[in-house]
Amino acid sequence: MNYWLVKSEPDAYSWDDFVRQGKAVWDGVRNYQARNNLASMRLGDPVLFYHSVEGKEVVGLAKVSHEAYPDPTIPEDPRWVVVELEPVTRLSRPVSLQQIKAEPLLQNLLLVRQSRLSVVPVSVNEFECILALGS
DNA sequence: GCCAACGTTGGC
DNA sequence: GCCAACGTTGGC
């Protein structure tokens, strides 16, 4: 089992939008590293949902409901893939970027260290630390 | 609004 | 294959 974190600008697609729809096709990823991460996701992997730009906090927990397949929004370019995600639960308390940066156990979180990457792996320890902060 | 970090593009 | 120019992301 692997753990992940995905980012979304709530202005474009928020946790509430996600819950309303009951699932999301995670499309639009156009970065090789993020694409490789999508391709490594397995059915049922837990995924933290982070609001970038507005909010700057981890707001919910999702899971992979369908593994990677070619991005249907650009059939002419087979390089890119999507996965499908389903909401699991909203965090009782969102975990802010500030909190994350202040937490010694989260100093190596890729969200912080490589802030431009929109799909990043998270270690078990990091994952559980964030869930604990959020509950 | 600014800027750092980083990816991409294109000329050589 | 190198590197300058440029574009994008996202925190502050």
PDB file of C-alpha atoms (C1' of nucleotides) in Angstrom:
ATOM      1  CA  MET A   1       0.000   0.000   0.000  1.00  0.00           C
ATOM      2  CA  ASN A   2       1.281   3.430  -0.941  1.00  0.00           C
ATOM      3  CA  TYR A   3       0.157   6.799   0.315  1.00  0.00           C
ATOM      4  CA  TRP A   4      -0.261   9.965  -1.739  1.00  0.00           C
ATOM      5  CA  LEU A   5      -1.141  13.610  -1.660  1.00  0.00           C
ATOM      6  CA  VAL A   6      -2.802  15.515  -4.482  1.00  0.00           C
ATOM      7  CA  LYS A   7      -3.259  19.246  -4.784  1.00  0.00           C
ATOM      8  CA  SER A   8      -6.136  21.203  -6.170  1.00  0.00           C
ATOM      9  CA  GLU A   9      -6.932  24.875  -6.220  1.00  0.00           C
ATOM     10  CA  PRO A  10     -10.336  25.085  -4.563  1.00  0.00           C
ATOM     11  CA  ASP A  11     -11.333  27.852  -6.990  1.00  0.00           C
ATOM     12  CA  ALA A  12     -10.989  25.301  -9.762  1.00  0.00           C
ATOM     13  CA  TYR A  13     -11.975  22.118  -7.942  1.00  0.00           C
ATOM     14  CA  SER A  14     -12.591  21.949  -4.218  1.00  0.00           C
ATOM     15  CA  TRP A  15     -13.085  19.152  -1.723  1.00  0.00           C
ATOM     16  CA  ASP A  16     -16.790  20.106  -1.649  1.00  0.00           C
ATOM     17  CA  ASP A  17     -17.022  19.755  -5.432  1.00  0.00           C
ATOM     18  CA  PHE A  18     -15.365  16.373  -5.065  1.00  0.00           C
ATOM     19  CA  VAL A  19     -17.828  15.201  -2.367  1.00  0.00           C
ATOM     20  CA  ARG A  20     -20.786  16.521  -4.347  1.00  0.00           C
ATOM     21  CA  GLN A  21     -19.722  14.479  -7.371  1.00  0.00           C
ATOM     22  CA  GLY A  22     -18.831  11.417  -5.333  1.00  0.00           C
ATOM     23  CA  LYS A  23     -15.772  10.766  -7.462  1.00  0.00           C
ATOM     24  CA  ALA A  24     -13.221  12.560  -9.606  1.00  0.00           C
ATOM     25  CA  VAL A  25     -11.313  11.802 -12.756  1.00  0.00           C
ATOM     26  CA  TRP A  26      -7.928  13.296 -11.880  1.00  0.00           C
ATOM     27  CA  ASP A  27      -7.037  14.753 -15.259  1.00  0.00           C
ATOM     28  CA  GLY A  28      -4.904  17.633 -16.454  1.00  0.00           C
ATOM     29  CA  VAL A  29      -1.596  16.430 -15.017  1.00  0.00           C
ATOM     30  CA  ARG A  30       1.106  17.528 -17.483  1.00  0.00           C
ATOM     31  CA  ASN A  31       4.270  16.932 -15.538  1.00  0.00           C
ATOM     32  CA  TYR A  32       6.266  13.734 -15.933  1.00  0.00           C
ATOM     33  CA  GLN A  33       7.043  13.264 -12.269  1.00  0.00           C
ATOM     34  CA  ALA A  34       3.417  13.771 -11.289  1.00  0.00           C
ATOM     35  CA  ARG A  35       2.371  11.490 -14.143  1.00  0.00           C
ATOM     36  CA  ASN A  36       4.699   8.765 -12.905  1.00  0.00           C
ATOM     37  CA  ASN A  37       3.176   9.089  -9.467  1.00  0.00           C
ATOM     38  CA  LEU A  38      -0.328   8.742 -10.899  1.00  0.00           C
ATOM     39  CA  ALA A  39       0.792   5.639 -12.757  1.00  0.00           C
ATOM     40  CA  SER A  40       2.112   4.117  -9.507  1.00  0.00           C
ATOM     41  CA  MET A  41      -1.184   4.462  -7.676  1.00  0.00           C
ATOM     42  CA  ARG A  42      -2.974   1.228  -6.852  1.00  0.00           C
ATOM     43  CA  LEU A  43      -6.616   0.567  -6.208  1.00  0.00           C
ATOM     44  CA  GLY A  44      -7.496   1.533  -2.646  1.00  0.00           C
ATOM     45  CA  ASP A  45      -4.349   3.609  -1.964  1.00  0.00           C
ATOM     46  CA  PRO A  46      -5.143   6.439   0.467  1.00  0.00           C
ATOM     47  CA  VAL A  47      -4.803   9.951  -0.961  1.00  0.00           C
ATOM     48  CA  LEU A  48      -4.666  13.185   1.008  1.00  0.00           C
ATOM     49  CA  PHE A  49      -6.492  16.081  -0.643  1.00  0.00           C
ATOM     50  CA  TYR A  50      -4.754  19.451  -0.335  1.00  0.00           C
ATOM     51  CA  HIS A  51      -6.124  22.884  -1.202  1.00  0.00           C
ATOM     52  CA  SER A  52      -3.392  24.955  -2.821  1.00  0.00           C
ATOM     53  CA  VAL A  53      -3.305  28.755  -3.207  1.00  0.00           C
ATOM     54  CA  GLU A  54      -6.607  29.284  -1.337  1.00  0.00           C
ATOM     55  CA  GLY A  55      -6.629  27.597   2.059  1.00  0.00           C
ATOM     56  CA  LYS A  56      -3.238  25.915   1.832  1.00  0.00           C
ATOM     57  CA  GLU A  57      -4.360  23.001   3.945  1.00  0.00           C
ATOM     58  CA  VAL A  58      -5.004  19.291   3.778  1.00  0.00           C
ATOM     59  CA  VAL A  59      -8.778  19.030   3.926  1.00  0.00           C
ATOM     60  CA  GLY A  60      -9.728  15.437   3.314  1.00  0.00           C
ATOM     61  CA  LEU A  61      -8.899  11.830   2.708  1.00  0.00           C
ATOM     62  CA  ALA A  62      -9.681  10.090  -0.562  1.00  0.00           C
ATOM     63  CA  LYS A  63      -8.825   6.743  -2.081  1.00  0.00           C
ATOM     64  CA  VAL A  64      -7.892   5.490  -5.517  1.00  0.00           C
ATOM     65  CA  SER A  65     -11.034   4.027  -7.099  1.00  0.00           C
ATOM     66  CA  HIS A  66      -9.529   3.361 -10.537  1.00  0.00           C
ATOM     67  CA  GLU A  67      -5.902   2.928 -11.532  1.00  0.00           C
ATOM     68  CA  ALA A  68      -4.211   4.924 -14.275  1.00  0.00           C
ATOM     69  CA  TYR A  69      -5.455   4.963 -17.857  1.00  0.00           C
ATOM     70  CA  PRO A  70      -4.802   7.336 -20.789  1.00  0.00           C
ATOM     71  CA  ASP A  71      -6.101  10.862 -20.255  1.00  0.00           C
ATOM     72  CA  PRO A  72      -9.327  11.002 -22.300  1.00  0.00           C
ATOM     73  CA  THR A  73      -9.130  14.786 -22.576  1.00  0.00           C
ATOM     74  CA  ILE A  74      -6.122  14.558 -24.932  1.00  0.00           C
ATOM     75  CA  PRO A  75      -6.544  11.396 -27.023  1.00  0.00           C
ATOM     76  CA  GLU A  76      -3.898  12.695 -29.447  1.00  0.00           C
ATOM     77  CA  ASP A  77      -1.205  12.597 -26.773  1.00  0.00           C
ATOM     78  CA  PRO A  78      -0.830   9.183 -25.130  1.00  0.00           C
ATOM     79  CA  ARG A  79       1.844  10.339 -22.683  1.00  0.00           C
ATOM     80  CA  TRP A  80      -0.601  11.492 -20.039  1.00  0.00           C
ATOM     81  CA  VAL A  81      -2.748   9.455 -17.698  1.00  0.00           C
ATOM     82  CA  VAL A  82      -5.559   9.961 -15.216  1.00  0.00           C
ATOM     83  CA  VAL A  83      -6.711   8.057 -12.150  1.00  0.00           C
ATOM     84  CA  GLU A  84     -10.097   8.106 -10.482  1.00  0.00           C
ATOM     85  CA  LEU A  85     -10.513   9.087  -6.841  1.00  0.00           C
ATOM     86  CA  GLU A  86     -13.337   8.801  -4.344  1.00  0.00           C
ATOM     87  CA  PRO A  87     -13.808  10.820  -1.164  1.00  0.00           C
ATOM     88  CA  VAL A  88     -13.418   8.855   2.080  1.00  0.00           C
ATOM     89  CA  THR A  89     -13.681  11.439   4.823  1.00  0.00           C
ATOM     90  CA  ARG A  90     -13.219  15.100   5.528  1.00  0.00           C
ATOM     91  CA  LEU A  91     -10.641  15.869   8.204  1.00  0.00           C
ATOM     92  CA  SER A  92     -12.283  17.110  11.388  1.00  0.00           C
ATOM     93  CA  ARG A  93      -9.724  19.874  11.379  1.00  0.00           C
ATOM     94  CA  PRO A  94      -7.867  20.868   8.218  1.00  0.00           C
ATOM     95  CA  VAL A  95      -4.091  20.611   8.531  1.00  0.00           C
ATOM     96  CA  SER A  96      -2.495  23.836   7.363  1.00  0.00           C
ATOM     97  CA  LEU A  97       0.779  24.198   5.537  1.00  0.00           C
ATOM     98  CA  GLN A  98       1.939  26.236   8.527  1.00  0.00           C
ATOM     99  CA  GLN A  99       1.255  23.305  10.849  1.00  0.00           C
ATOM    100  CA  ILE A 100       3.025  20.950   8.493  1.00  0.00           C
ATOM    101  CA  LYS A 101       6.108  23.166   8.339  1.00  0.00           C
ATOM    102  CA  ALA A 102       6.139  23.386  12.132  1.00  0.00           C
ATOM    103  CA  GLU A 103       5.919  19.622  12.614  1.00  0.00           C
ATOM    104  CA  PRO A 104       9.329  17.934  12.960  1.00  0.00           C
ATOM    105  CA  LEU A 105       8.022  14.645  11.551  1.00  0.00           C
ATOM    106  CA  LEU A 106       6.905  16.371   8.365  1.00  0.00           C
ATOM    107  CA  GLN A 107      10.092  18.193   7.444  1.00  0.00           C
ATOM    108  CA  ASN A 108      10.722  15.877   4.506  1.00  0.00           C
ATOM    109  CA  LEU A 109       7.209  15.993   3.119  1.00  0.00           C
ATOM    110  CA  LEU A 110       7.479  16.457  -0.626  1.00  0.00           C
ATOM    111  CA  LEU A 111       4.612  18.908  -0.524  1.00  0.00           C
ATOM    112  CA  VAL A 112       7.014  21.262   1.206  1.00  0.00           C
ATOM    113  CA  ARG A 113      10.277  20.234  -0.387  1.00  0.00           C
ATOM    114  CA  GLN A 114       9.004  20.202  -3.942  1.00  0.00           C
ATOM    115  CA  SER A 115       6.112  22.573  -3.777  1.00  0.00           C
ATOM    116  CA  ARG A 116       5.312  22.679  -7.457  1.00  0.00           C
ATOM    117  CA  LEU A 117       4.639  18.984  -7.846  1.00  0.00           C
ATOM    118  CA  SER A 118       0.888  18.328  -7.831  1.00  0.00           C
ATOM    119  CA  VAL A 119       0.911  14.591  -7.097  1.00  0.00           C
ATOM    120  CA  VAL A 120       3.395  13.385  -4.480  1.00  0.00           C
ATOM    121  CA  PRO A 121       4.039  10.190  -2.519  1.00  0.00           C
ATOM    122  CA  VAL A 122       3.741  10.382   1.265  1.00  0.00           C
ATOM    123  CA  SER A 123       5.391   7.962   3.709  1.00  0.00           C
ATOM    124  CA  VAL A 124       3.255   5.935   6.128  1.00  0.00           C
ATOM    125  CA  ASN A 125       4.600   7.944   9.038  1.00  0.00           C
ATOM    126  CA  GLU A 126       3.896  11.242   7.335  1.00  0.00           C
ATOM    127  CA  PHE A 127       0.442  10.057   6.373  1.00  0.00           C
ATOM    128  CA  GLU A 128      -0.449   9.028   9.903  1.00  0.00           C
ATOM    129  CA  CYS A 129       1.019  12.183  11.342  1.00  0.00           C
ATOM    130  CA  ILE A 130      -1.184  14.341   9.108  1.00  0.00           C
ATOM    131  CA  LEU A 131      -4.278  12.275   9.893  1.00  0.00           C
ATOM    132  CA  ALA A 132      -3.535  12.614  13.616  1.00  0.00           C
ATOM    133  CA  LEU A 133      -3.154  16.384  13.290  1.00  0.00           C
ATOM    134  CA  GLY A 134      -6.442  16.495  11.423  1.00  0.00           C
ATOM    135  CA  SER A 135      -8.546  14.475  13.827  1.00  0.00           C
TER     136      SER A 135
ATOM    137  C1'  DG B   1       1.831  41.648  -6.829  1.00  0.00           C
ATOM    138  C1'  DC B   2       6.238  39.620  -6.276  1.00  0.00           C
ATOM    139  C1'  DC B   3       9.457  36.185  -6.631  1.00  0.00           C
ATOM    140  C1'  DA B   4      11.753  31.549  -6.137  1.00  0.00           C
ATOM    141  C1'  DA B   5      11.793  27.144  -8.051  1.00  0.00           C
ATOM    142  C1'  DC B   6      11.513  24.534 -11.696  1.00  0.00           C
ATOM    143  C1'  DG B   7      10.011  22.752 -16.313  1.00  0.00           C
ATOM    144  C1'  DT B   8      10.020  23.496 -21.300  1.00  0.00           C
ATOM    145  C1'  DT B   9      11.435  25.351 -25.617  1.00  0.00           C
ATOM    146  C1'  DG B  10      14.375  26.489 -29.233  1.00  0.00           C
ATOM    147  C1'  DG B  11      18.687  28.428 -31.129  1.00  0.00           C
ATOM    148  C1'  DC B  12      23.287  27.318 -31.645  1.00  0.00           C
TER     149       DC B  12
ATOM    150  C1'  DG C   1      23.949  18.568 -25.834  1.00  0.00           C
ATOM    151  C1'  DC C   2      24.126  23.116 -23.752  1.00  0.00           C
ATOM    152  C1'  DC C   3      22.027  27.041 -22.144  1.00  0.00           C
ATOM    153  C1'  DA C   4      19.313  31.348 -22.335  1.00  0.00           C
ATOM    154  C1'  DA C   5      14.711  32.773 -22.479  1.00  0.00           C
ATOM    155  C1'  DC C   6      10.396  32.138 -21.151  1.00  0.00           C
ATOM    156  C1'  DG C   7       6.166  30.190 -18.849  1.00  0.00           C
ATOM    157  C1'  DT C   8       3.872  28.221 -14.788  1.00  0.00           C
ATOM    158  C1'  DT C   9       3.067  27.114 -10.054  1.00  0.00           C
ATOM    159  C1'  DG C  10       2.254  28.384  -5.644  1.00  0.00           C
ATOM    160  C1'  DG C  11       3.817  30.494  -1.205  1.00  0.00           C
ATOM    161  C1'  DC C  12       4.333  34.829   0.863  1.00  0.00           C
TER     162       DC C  12
END
